């Protein structure tokens, strides 16, 4: 039955029927945003179209959604430590399963410390596959080109791990960030943009993995804190024209900076930290200003209800395993070269060469479905839910209280905002160090 929400500080009045009551159910609008972010990530990693980073800045959106959920969790009664433990558990269990598979293959390929590398330090760094406080080690190339696994497969498989490291640190620092935001909201909201202008433009160089971690925190920090603002209703306590007016200003600044400082691949925000930070912040500001807070999807979107439910129940799995699925598409497509009619015909062979990205995109989804079914149960265990093979189907509100959502202390919750904990992904390693 459709309910009419009661206006609250976190929800604008007059949003009409179909909105969720404060603190109950899931916000299906935010669930939809997370699903679109995951779809855009797979698109980008398949086709490497830089303009997609402008069309929908997935990483900024995912950090903003995660910040909103984190603020909601910290607002519940109980110690913050329980919230942190629950959020980290939801991150680590899927990571451990992913690392077990990836490291298992690497060790089978006889990956060992490089000559001259300190063995003890190498083994110590492997702990980052267990607790992602730093960048986990991986070989840039292993094996041989032309085999079942391309020599650069490990670099591509490790591509998503930067997000888990950044998310891990955002979660750990969230209690302090939330206190700072509530004491000095605008200073805390804009400070990461200022930090990006320092460390993301070459003004101050921080070398190595530490520099990458600081840049990630700076670039997406404003989006994370914007999630706090959304949860606390700050955007609804300012004049209604403010966000629609100021959001395009930040986006325009990001566009201007990107035009003057393009990356190695041109217009691609993954290589332009300050452009990414400004564009993502303005974009998320507009998305949160719209925020209809649907308890149920509108009728025109109801056909996608099951897909959206699946994507949100398996967001970490989709994010992690889609790279493995993309890696697996290449040897499968290569089998077409064994057809005599293909390699004998210059027309057919040329068509196959030019169709690789399209074929990869078509093939990645059934492969990803298999991987999600095989490994996605780790997300249920991490959330202390009953493991499910394929959590697809229309979202039911009663599921939120029974098993669809769980409190960070392990007790059932009344639901969630849907501002998920995961989400999107970093650029694939065929794209260098892109952060789409």
Tab-separated table of C-alpha atoms in Angstrom:
chain	number	residue	atom	x	y	z
A	1	UNK	CA	0.000	0.000	0.000
A	2	UNK	CA	1.329	3.437	-0.908
A	3	UNK	CA	2.165	5.666	2.017
A	4	UNK	CA	2.545	9.402	2.173
A	5	UNK	CA	5.676	10.477	3.939
A	6	UNK	CA	5.675	12.906	6.795
A	7	UNK	CA	7.973	15.838	6.038
A	8	UNK	CA	11.202	15.770	8.018
A	9	UNK	CA	14.450	17.715	7.986
A	10	UNK	CA	15.889	15.101	5.632
A	11	UNK	CA	12.976	15.244	3.239
A	12	UNK	CA	11.347	18.197	1.544
A	13	UNK	CA	7.674	18.709	2.212
A	14	UNK	CA	5.176	18.059	-0.496
A	15	UNK	CA	6.936	15.155	-2.168
A	16	UNK	CA	3.635	13.385	-2.624
A	17	UNK	CA	2.492	9.798	-2.491
A	18	UNK	CA	4.934	6.997	-2.975
A	19	UNK	CA	7.599	8.644	-0.792
A	20	UNK	CA	8.989	6.720	2.118
A	21	UNK	CA	8.302	7.640	5.668
A	22	UNK	CA	11.413	8.899	7.420
A	23	UNK	CA	13.603	6.109	8.701
A	24	UNK	CA	11.581	3.288	7.107
A	25	UNK	CA	12.009	1.170	4.018
A	26	UNK	CA	14.571	1.858	1.325
A	27	UNK	CA	14.931	4.930	-0.783
A	28	UNK	CA	14.440	3.453	-4.232
A	29	UNK	CA	15.624	6.653	-5.911
A	30	UNK	CA	19.039	6.148	-4.344
A	31	UNK	CA	18.905	2.455	-5.220
A	32	UNK	CA	18.283	3.483	-8.831
A	33	UNK	CA	21.284	5.824	-8.752
A	34	UNK	CA	23.529	3.047	-7.498
A	35	UNK	CA	22.316	0.707	-10.230
A	36	UNK	CA	22.978	3.320	-12.914
A	37	UNK	CA	26.430	3.913	-11.452
A	38	UNK	CA	27.309	0.220	-11.709
A	39	UNK	CA	25.993	0.031	-15.273
A	40	UNK	CA	28.049	3.068	-16.248
A	41	UNK	CA	31.163	1.535	-14.687
A	42	UNK	CA	30.852	-1.604	-16.804
A	43	UNK	CA	30.205	0.509	-19.900
A	44	UNK	CA	33.299	2.605	-19.250
A	45	UNK	CA	35.549	-0.351	-18.563
A	46	UNK	CA	34.395	-2.006	-21.769
A	47	UNK	CA	34.477	0.876	-24.232
A	48	UNK	CA	36.802	3.361	-22.417
A	49	UNK	CA	34.670	6.310	-23.514
A	50	UNK	CA	35.926	9.296	-21.544
A	51	UNK	CA	32.731	11.277	-22.078
A	52	UNK	CA	30.902	8.778	-19.852
A	53	UNK	CA	32.729	10.246	-16.851
A	54	UNK	CA	30.939	13.524	-17.523
A	55	UNK	CA	27.591	11.984	-18.404
A	56	UNK	CA	27.395	10.163	-15.066
A	57	UNK	CA	30.286	10.453	-12.581
A	58	UNK	CA	29.735	7.056	-10.983
A	59	UNK	CA	32.406	7.250	-8.328
A	60	UNK	CA	31.285	10.607	-6.995
A	61	UNK	CA	27.707	9.355	-6.906
A	62	UNK	CA	28.669	6.154	-5.091
A	63	UNK	CA	30.720	7.961	-2.458
A	64	UNK	CA	27.876	10.421	-1.906
A	65	UNK	CA	25.364	7.582	-1.464
A	66	UNK	CA	27.713	5.769	0.897
A	67	UNK	CA	28.194	8.947	2.946
A	68	UNK	CA	24.422	9.314	3.317
A	69	UNK	CA	24.098	5.724	4.514
A	70	UNK	CA	27.010	6.158	6.903
A	71	UNK	CA	25.414	9.214	8.466
A	72	UNK	CA	22.147	7.312	8.841
A	73	UNK	CA	23.921	4.407	10.540
A	74	UNK	CA	25.793	6.700	12.925
A	75	UNK	CA	22.510	8.386	13.858
A	76	UNK	CA	21.154	5.156	15.338
A	77	UNK	CA	21.344	4.607	19.096
A	78	UNK	CA	24.441	2.779	20.178
A	79	UNK	CA	28.202	3.194	20.000
A	80	UNK	CA	29.846	4.288	16.779
A	81	UNK	CA	32.248	1.358	17.076
A	82	UNK	CA	29.430	-1.074	16.298
A	83	UNK	CA	28.562	0.888	13.167
A	84	UNK	CA	32.180	0.895	12.003
A	85	UNK	CA	32.485	-2.816	12.655
A	86	UNK	CA	29.372	-3.544	10.595
A	87	UNK	CA	30.381	-1.325	7.686
A	88	UNK	CA	33.903	-2.767	7.593
A	89	UNK	CA	32.599	-6.325	7.797
A	90	UNK	CA	30.427	-5.705	4.734
A	91	UNK	CA	33.526	-4.549	2.902
A	92	UNK	CA	36.036	-7.159	4.043
A	93	UNK	CA	34.230	-10.456	3.544
A	94	UNK	CA	33.650	-9.927	-0.213
A	95	UNK	CA	37.218	-8.616	-0.530
A	96	UNK	CA	38.647	-11.716	1.166
A	97	UNK	CA	36.781	-14.016	-1.201
A	98	UNK	CA	37.931	-11.981	-4.195
A	99	UNK	CA	41.521	-11.921	-2.945
A	100	UNK	CA	41.471	-15.654	-2.322
A	101	UNK	CA	40.668	-16.289	-5.988
A	102	UNK	CA	43.004	-13.665	-7.471
A	103	UNK	CA	45.954	-14.495	-5.223
A	104	UNK	CA	45.349	-18.204	-5.754
A	105	UNK	CA	45.764	-17.774	-9.511
A	106	UNK	CA	48.804	-15.508	-9.046
A	107	UNK	CA	50.533	-17.998	-6.777
A	108	UNK	CA	49.688	-20.772	-9.246
A	109	UNK	CA	51.497	-18.665	-11.853
A	110	UNK	CA	54.471	-18.605	-9.462
A	111	UNK	CA	54.220	-14.965	-8.459
A	112	UNK	CA	56.965	-14.295	-5.955
A	113	UNK	CA	58.969	-11.265	-4.729
A	114	UNK	CA	60.945	-9.652	-7.530
A	115	UNK	CA	64.703	-10.066	-7.562
A	116	UNK	CA	66.198	-7.627	-5.100
A	117	UNK	CA	62.864	-7.054	-3.331
A	118	UNK	CA	62.791	-7.635	0.413
A	119	UNK	CA	60.799	-10.847	0.903
A	120	UNK	CA	59.619	-9.991	4.415
A	121	UNK	CA	58.300	-6.614	3.265
A	122	UNK	CA	56.601	-8.247	0.277
A	123	UNK	CA	54.735	-10.703	2.476
A	124	UNK	CA	53.830	-7.907	4.871
A	125	UNK	CA	52.283	-5.888	2.056
A	126	UNK	CA	50.107	-8.859	1.159
A	127	UNK	CA	48.188	-8.039	4.335
A	128	UNK	CA	46.612	-5.161	2.374
A	129	UNK	CA	44.568	-7.845	0.600
A	130	UNK	CA	43.123	-8.623	4.037
A	131	UNK	CA	42.771	-5.130	5.524
A	132	UNK	CA	42.884	-2.474	2.753
A	133	UNK	CA	44.633	0.312	4.641
A	134	UNK	CA	47.035	0.549	1.721
A	135	UNK	CA	47.333	-0.533	-1.888
A	136	UNK	CA	47.566	-4.342	-2.184
A	137	UNK	CA	50.577	-5.531	-4.203
A	138	UNK	CA	50.157	-7.217	-7.562
A	139	UNK	CA	52.405	-7.861	-10.575
A	140	UNK	CA	52.121	-5.468	-13.485
A	141	UNK	CA	52.699	-8.367	-15.861
A	142	UNK	CA	52.770	-12.103	-15.295
A	143	UNK	CA	52.713	-14.987	-17.755
A	144	UNK	CA	52.801	-14.396	-21.490
A	145	UNK	CA	50.717	-12.485	-23.982
A	146	UNK	CA	48.546	-14.635	-26.149
A	147	UNK	CA	47.750	-17.169	-23.447
A	148	UNK	CA	44.404	-17.820	-21.832
A	149	UNK	CA	45.230	-15.011	-19.386
A	150	UNK	CA	46.829	-11.919	-20.870
A	151	UNK	CA	50.069	-10.924	-19.176
A	152	UNK	CA	48.422	-7.782	-17.768
A	153	UNK	CA	45.386	-9.519	-16.262
A	154	UNK	CA	46.490	-9.033	-12.636
A	155	UNK	CA	46.759	-5.285	-13.093
A	156	UNK	CA	43.223	-5.215	-14.431
A	157	UNK	CA	41.918	-7.498	-11.675
A	158	UNK	CA	43.478	-5.233	-9.025
A	159	UNK	CA	41.941	-2.114	-10.587
A	160	UNK	CA	38.826	-2.009	-8.355
A	161	UNK	CA	40.807	-2.275	-5.118
A	162	UNK	CA	41.549	1.447	-4.893
A	163	UNK	CA	37.875	2.068	-4.115
A	164	UNK	CA	37.855	-0.390	-1.234
A	165	UNK	CA	40.906	1.316	0.225
A	166	UNK	CA	39.300	4.764	-0.072
A	167	UNK	CA	35.970	3.535	1.295
A	168	UNK	CA	37.740	1.850	4.212
A	169	UNK	CA	39.377	5.122	5.256
A	170	UNK	CA	36.185	7.125	4.766
A	171	UNK	CA	34.355	4.716	7.069
A	172	UNK	CA	37.058	4.885	9.751
A	173	UNK	CA	37.096	8.689	9.682
A	174	UNK	CA	33.332	9.170	9.401
A	175	UNK	CA	32.625	9.725	13.126
A	176	UNK	CA	35.165	12.573	13.165
A	177	UNK	CA	34.029	13.921	9.795
A	178	UNK	CA	30.392	13.897	10.885
A	179	UNK	CA	31.217	15.815	14.079
A	180	UNK	CA	33.230	18.315	12.075
A	181	UNK	CA	30.406	18.679	9.562
A	182	UNK	CA	27.805	19.364	12.221
A	183	UNK	CA	30.075	21.908	13.887
A	184	UNK	CA	31.298	23.622	10.698
A	185	UNK	CA	29.129	22.319	7.844
A	186	UNK	CA	30.248	24.457	4.926
A	187	UNK	CA	33.934	24.423	5.847
A	188	UNK	CA	33.898	20.625	6.154
A	189	UNK	CA	31.945	20.272	2.915
A	190	UNK	CA	34.286	22.417	0.846
A	191	UNK	CA	37.610	21.573	2.501
A	192	UNK	CA	38.216	18.456	0.340
A	193	UNK	CA	37.860	20.569	-2.800
A	194	UNK	CA	40.530	22.905	-1.461
A	195	UNK	CA	42.736	19.926	-0.634
A	196	UNK	CA	42.255	18.595	-4.172
A	197	UNK	CA	43.401	21.945	-5.551
A	198	UNK	CA	46.644	21.417	-3.624
A	199	UNK	CA	47.414	17.706	-4.035
A	200	UNK	CA	45.498	16.976	-7.238
A	201	UNK	CA	47.011	19.646	-9.463
A	202	UNK	CA	50.724	19.084	-8.931
A	203	UNK	CA	51.037	22.070	-6.604
A	204	UNK	CA	52.154	19.646	-3.883
A	205	UNK	CA	53.432	16.217	-4.908
A	206	UNK	CA	52.990	13.290	-2.525
A	207	UNK	CA	54.755	10.284	-4.074
A	208	UNK	CA	53.756	6.665	-4.141
A	209	UNK	CA	50.716	4.892	-2.745
A	210	UNK	CA	50.389	7.475	0.015
A	211	UNK	CA	49.906	10.206	-2.555
A	212	UNK	CA	47.261	8.133	-4.358
A	213	UNK	CA	45.364	7.565	-1.108
A	214	UNK	CA	45.455	11.262	-0.182
A	215	UNK	CA	44.274	12.272	-3.668
A	216	UNK	CA	41.410	9.785	-3.569
A	217	UNK	CA	40.336	11.096	-0.185
A	218	UNK	CA	40.501	14.685	-1.381
A	219	UNK	CA	38.776	14.134	-4.731
A	220	UNK	CA	35.771	12.285	-3.303
A	221	UNK	CA	35.712	13.721	0.205
A	222	UNK	CA	33.268	16.488	-0.725
A	223	UNK	CA	30.853	13.921	-2.184
A	224	UNK	CA	31.072	11.788	0.971
A	225	UNK	CA	30.344	14.785	3.193
A	226	UNK	CA	27.574	15.838	0.808
A	227	UNK	CA	25.960	12.530	1.758
A	228	UNK	CA	26.012	13.749	5.367
A	229	UNK	CA	24.321	16.955	4.260
A	230	UNK	CA	21.633	14.992	2.452
A	231	UNK	CA	20.938	12.828	5.494
A	232	UNK	CA	20.840	15.797	7.882
A	233	UNK	CA	18.516	17.727	5.588
A	234	UNK	CA	20.892	20.638	5.102
A	235	UNK	CA	19.900	20.942	1.448
A	236	UNK	CA	16.282	21.463	2.480
A	237	UNK	CA	17.027	24.159	5.034
A	238	UNK	CA	18.560	26.460	2.453
A	239	UNK	CA	16.630	28.373	-0.230
A	240	UNK	CA	15.254	26.029	-2.874
A	241	UNK	CA	17.064	27.875	-5.643
A	242	UNK	CA	20.491	27.550	-4.025
A	243	UNK	CA	21.503	23.995	-5.031
A	244	UNK	CA	20.165	24.232	-8.625
A	245	UNK	CA	22.099	27.480	-8.946
A	246	UNK	CA	25.366	26.548	-7.283
A	247	UNK	CA	25.609	22.967	-8.632
A	248	UNK	CA	26.118	24.052	-12.264
A	249	UNK	CA	28.734	26.552	-11.054
A	250	UNK	CA	30.904	23.760	-9.639
A	251	UNK	CA	30.286	21.658	-12.735
A	252	UNK	CA	31.245	24.594	-14.935
A	253	UNK	CA	34.461	25.070	-12.975
A	254	UNK	CA	35.217	21.374	-13.389
A	255	UNK	CA	34.563	21.614	-17.116
A	256	UNK	CA	36.778	24.694	-17.411
A	257	UNK	CA	39.649	23.079	-15.510
A	258	UNK	CA	39.342	19.856	-17.527
A	259	UNK	CA	39.485	21.783	-20.792
A	260	UNK	CA	42.664	23.562	-19.705
A	261	UNK	CA	44.289	20.497	-18.140
A	262	UNK	CA	43.222	17.416	-20.128
A	263	UNK	CA	44.573	14.019	-19.186
A	264	UNK	CA	46.603	11.717	-21.432
A	265	UNK	CA	43.350	10.467	-22.966
A	266	UNK	CA	41.849	13.932	-23.304
A	267	UNK	CA	38.387	14.507	-21.871
A	268	UNK	CA	38.378	11.844	-19.202
A	269	UNK	CA	37.790	12.854	-15.589
A	270	UNK	CA	39.637	9.753	-14.394
A	271	UNK	CA	42.911	11.541	-15.155
A	272	UNK	CA	41.879	15.029	-13.991
A	273	UNK	CA	41.554	15.038	-10.161
A	274	UNK	CA	40.361	18.615	-9.681
A	275	UNK	CA	37.983	18.379	-12.629
A	276	UNK	CA	36.621	15.131	-11.201
A	277	UNK	CA	36.136	16.638	-7.738
A	278	UNK	CA	34.338	19.769	-8.961
A	279	UNK	CA	32.164	18.065	-11.565
A	280	UNK	CA	31.188	15.188	-9.245
A	281	UNK	CA	30.350	17.525	-6.375
A	282	UNK	CA	28.109	19.740	-8.502
A	283	UNK	CA	26.496	16.737	-10.165
A	284	UNK	CA	25.716	15.020	-6.841
A	285	UNK	CA	24.402	18.289	-5.426
A	286	UNK	CA	21.810	18.367	-8.206
A	287	UNK	CA	20.929	14.690	-7.768
A	288	UNK	CA	20.349	15.154	-4.050
A	289	UNK	CA	18.314	18.283	-4.644
A	290	UNK	CA	15.967	16.289	-6.900
A	291	UNK	CA	15.862	13.314	-4.474
A	292	UNK	CA	12.200	12.236	-4.586
A	293	UNK	CA	12.817	9.542	-1.913
A	294	UNK	CA	10.660	6.864	-3.501
A	295	UNK	CA	9.442	4.100	-1.248
A	296	UNK	CA	8.451	2.308	-4.466
A	297	UNK	CA	9.609	2.894	-8.005
A	298	UNK	CA	7.269	4.889	-10.258
A	299	UNK	CA	5.076	2.847	-12.561
A	300	UNK	CA	7.241	3.537	-15.626
A	301	UNK	CA	10.285	2.095	-13.841
A	302	UNK	CA	8.538	-0.803	-12.105
A	303	UNK	CA	9.683	-3.274	-14.791
A	304	UNK	CA	13.275	-2.750	-13.572
A	305	UNK	CA	12.419	-3.346	-9.918
A	306	UNK	CA	13.957	-6.817	-9.781
A	307	UNK	CA	17.141	-5.750	-11.524
A	308	UNK	CA	17.563	-2.779	-9.196
A	309	UNK	CA	16.981	-5.003	-6.176
A	310	UNK	CA	19.585	-7.479	-7.415
A	311	UNK	CA	22.143	-4.754	-8.169
A	312	UNK	CA	21.771	-3.265	-4.692
A	313	UNK	CA	21.933	-6.625	-2.938
A	314	UNK	CA	25.062	-7.530	-4.895
A	315	UNK	CA	26.668	-4.131	-5.456
A	316	UNK	CA	30.071	-5.080	-4.015
A	317	UNK	CA	30.116	-8.317	-6.006
A	318	UNK	CA	29.203	-6.586	-9.264
A	319	UNK	CA	31.848	-3.952	-8.622
A	320	UNK	CA	34.618	-6.427	-7.803
A	321	UNK	CA	33.905	-9.278	-10.196
A	322	UNK	CA	32.986	-7.347	-13.335
A	323	UNK	CA	36.685	-6.935	-14.105
A	324	UNK	CA	37.216	-10.702	-13.933
A	325	UNK	CA	34.199	-11.136	-16.214
A	326	UNK	CA	35.707	-8.683	-18.704
A	327	UNK	CA	39.037	-10.519	-18.576
A	328	UNK	CA	37.227	-13.777	-19.322
A	329	UNK	CA	35.446	-12.386	-22.371
A	330	UNK	CA	38.662	-12.054	-24.390
A	331	UNK	CA	39.693	-15.742	-24.588
A	332	UNK	CA	36.078	-16.683	-25.255
A	333	UNK	CA	35.799	-14.233	-28.155
A	334	UNK	CA	39.183	-15.425	-29.434
A	335	UNK	CA	37.631	-18.833	-30.023
A	336	UNK	CA	35.874	-17.296	-33.026
A	337	UNK	CA	39.248	-17.108	-34.752
A	338	UNK	CA	39.254	-20.902	-34.905
A	339	UNK	CA	36.394	-20.788	-37.380
A	340	UNK	CA	38.042	-21.127	-40.825
A	341	UNK	CA	35.560	-18.776	-42.472
A	342	UNK	CA	36.621	-16.018	-40.088
A	343	UNK	CA	40.407	-16.106	-40.430
A	344	UNK	CA	40.278	-16.803	-44.149
A	345	UNK	CA	38.091	-13.792	-44.894
A	346	UNK	CA	39.633	-10.365	-44.500
A	347	UNK	CA	36.123	-8.919	-44.260
A	348	UNK	CA	35.006	-11.208	-41.442
A	349	UNK	CA	38.317	-10.948	-39.576
A	350	UNK	CA	38.226	-7.158	-39.825
A	351	UNK	CA	34.625	-7.134	-38.608
A	352	UNK	CA	35.574	-9.303	-35.638
A	353	UNK	CA	38.500	-7.030	-34.770
A	354	UNK	CA	36.277	-3.957	-34.801
A	355	UNK	CA	33.480	-5.677	-32.879
A	356	UNK	CA	35.558	-6.730	-29.846
A	357	UNK	CA	34.192	-4.088	-27.430
A	358	UNK	CA	30.585	-4.773	-28.448
A	359	UNK	CA	31.053	-8.523	-28.106
A	360	UNK	CA	32.728	-8.015	-24.733
A	361	UNK	CA	29.812	-5.923	-23.510
A	362	UNK	CA	27.293	-8.544	-24.631
A	363	UNK	CA	29.273	-11.403	-23.127
A	364	UNK	CA	30.245	-9.767	-19.847
A	365	UNK	CA	26.712	-9.882	-18.427
A	366	UNK	CA	26.148	-13.666	-18.473
A	367	UNK	CA	29.690	-14.160	-17.173
A	368	UNK	CA	29.105	-11.606	-14.431
A	369	UNK	CA	25.818	-13.318	-13.551
A	370	UNK	CA	27.686	-16.586	-13.024
A	371	UNK	CA	30.307	-14.896	-10.837
A	372	UNK	CA	27.696	-13.033	-8.782
A	373	UNK	CA	25.751	-16.255	-8.226
A	374	UNK	CA	28.967	-18.053	-7.253
A	375	UNK	CA	30.418	-15.441	-4.903
A	376	UNK	CA	27.673	-12.966	-4.050
A	377	UNK	CA	26.573	-14.895	-0.966
A	378	UNK	CA	29.517	-13.304	0.858
A	379	UNK	CA	27.534	-10.047	0.928
A	380	UNK	CA	24.674	-11.799	2.705
A	381	UNK	CA	27.014	-13.246	5.312
A	382	UNK	CA	28.688	-9.863	5.749
A	383	UNK	CA	25.288	-8.248	6.345
A	384	UNK	CA	24.233	-11.119	8.626
A	385	UNK	CA	21.472	-12.173	6.282
A	386	UNK	CA	20.447	-15.605	5.136
A	387	UNK	CA	22.672	-16.463	2.131
A	388	UNK	CA	20.818	-16.317	-1.177
A	389	UNK	CA	21.913	-17.467	-4.607
A	390	UNK	CA	20.137	-14.841	-6.697
A	391	UNK	CA	18.289	-12.113	-4.731
A	392	UNK	CA	16.237	-10.960	-7.686
A	393	UNK	CA	12.637	-9.860	-7.630
A	394	UNK	CA	10.395	-6.943	-6.711
A	395	UNK	CA	11.494	-5.129	-3.592
A	396	UNK	CA	9.164	-5.803	-0.679
A	397	UNK	CA	9.142	-3.446	2.248
A	398	UNK	CA	8.808	-6.256	4.779
A	399	UNK	CA	12.119	-7.680	3.555
A	400	UNK	CA	13.898	-4.626	4.921
A	401	UNK	CA	12.914	-5.470	8.462
A	402	UNK	CA	13.387	-9.229	8.048
A	403	UNK	CA	16.602	-9.687	6.108
A	404	UNK	CA	17.019	-7.116	3.338
A	405	UNK	CA	18.688	-4.696	5.716
A	406	UNK	CA	20.510	-5.304	8.937
A	407	UNK	CA	21.844	-3.104	11.637
A	408	UNK	CA	25.558	-2.732	11.986
A	409	UNK	CA	25.311	-4.392	15.389
A	410	UNK	CA	23.651	-7.410	13.780
A	411	UNK	CA	20.063	-6.703	14.851
A	412	UNK	CA	17.319	-6.214	12.259
A	413	UNK	CA	16.767	-2.665	11.174
A	414	UNK	CA	13.612	-0.929	10.171
A	415	UNK	CA	15.085	-0.436	6.734
A	416	UNK	CA	17.683	1.665	5.025
A	417	UNK	CA	17.955	4.778	3.029
A	418	UNK	CA	19.312	2.774	0.178
A	419	UNK	CA	22.354	5.023	0.034
A	420	UNK	CA	24.488	1.954	-0.418
A	421	UNK	CA	27.863	1.196	0.884
A	422	UNK	CA	29.447	0.350	-2.335
A	423	UNK	CA	29.585	0.818	-5.121
A	424	UNK	CA	30.997	1.842	-8.372
A	425	UNK	CA	34.414	1.145	-9.467
A	426	UNK	CA	37.747	2.421	-10.523
A	427	UNK	CA	38.906	2.459	-14.070
A	428	UNK	CA	39.989	-0.823	-15.424
A	429	UNK	CA	43.641	-1.352	-15.776
A	430	UNK	CA	43.580	-1.218	-19.515
A	431	UNK	CA	42.861	2.413	-18.746
A	432	UNK	CA	45.914	3.115	-16.649
A	433	UNK	CA	45.078	4.877	-13.418
A	434	UNK	CA	41.658	6.138	-14.412
A	435	UNK	CA	39.211	6.912	-11.640
A	436	UNK	CA	35.899	7.091	-13.562
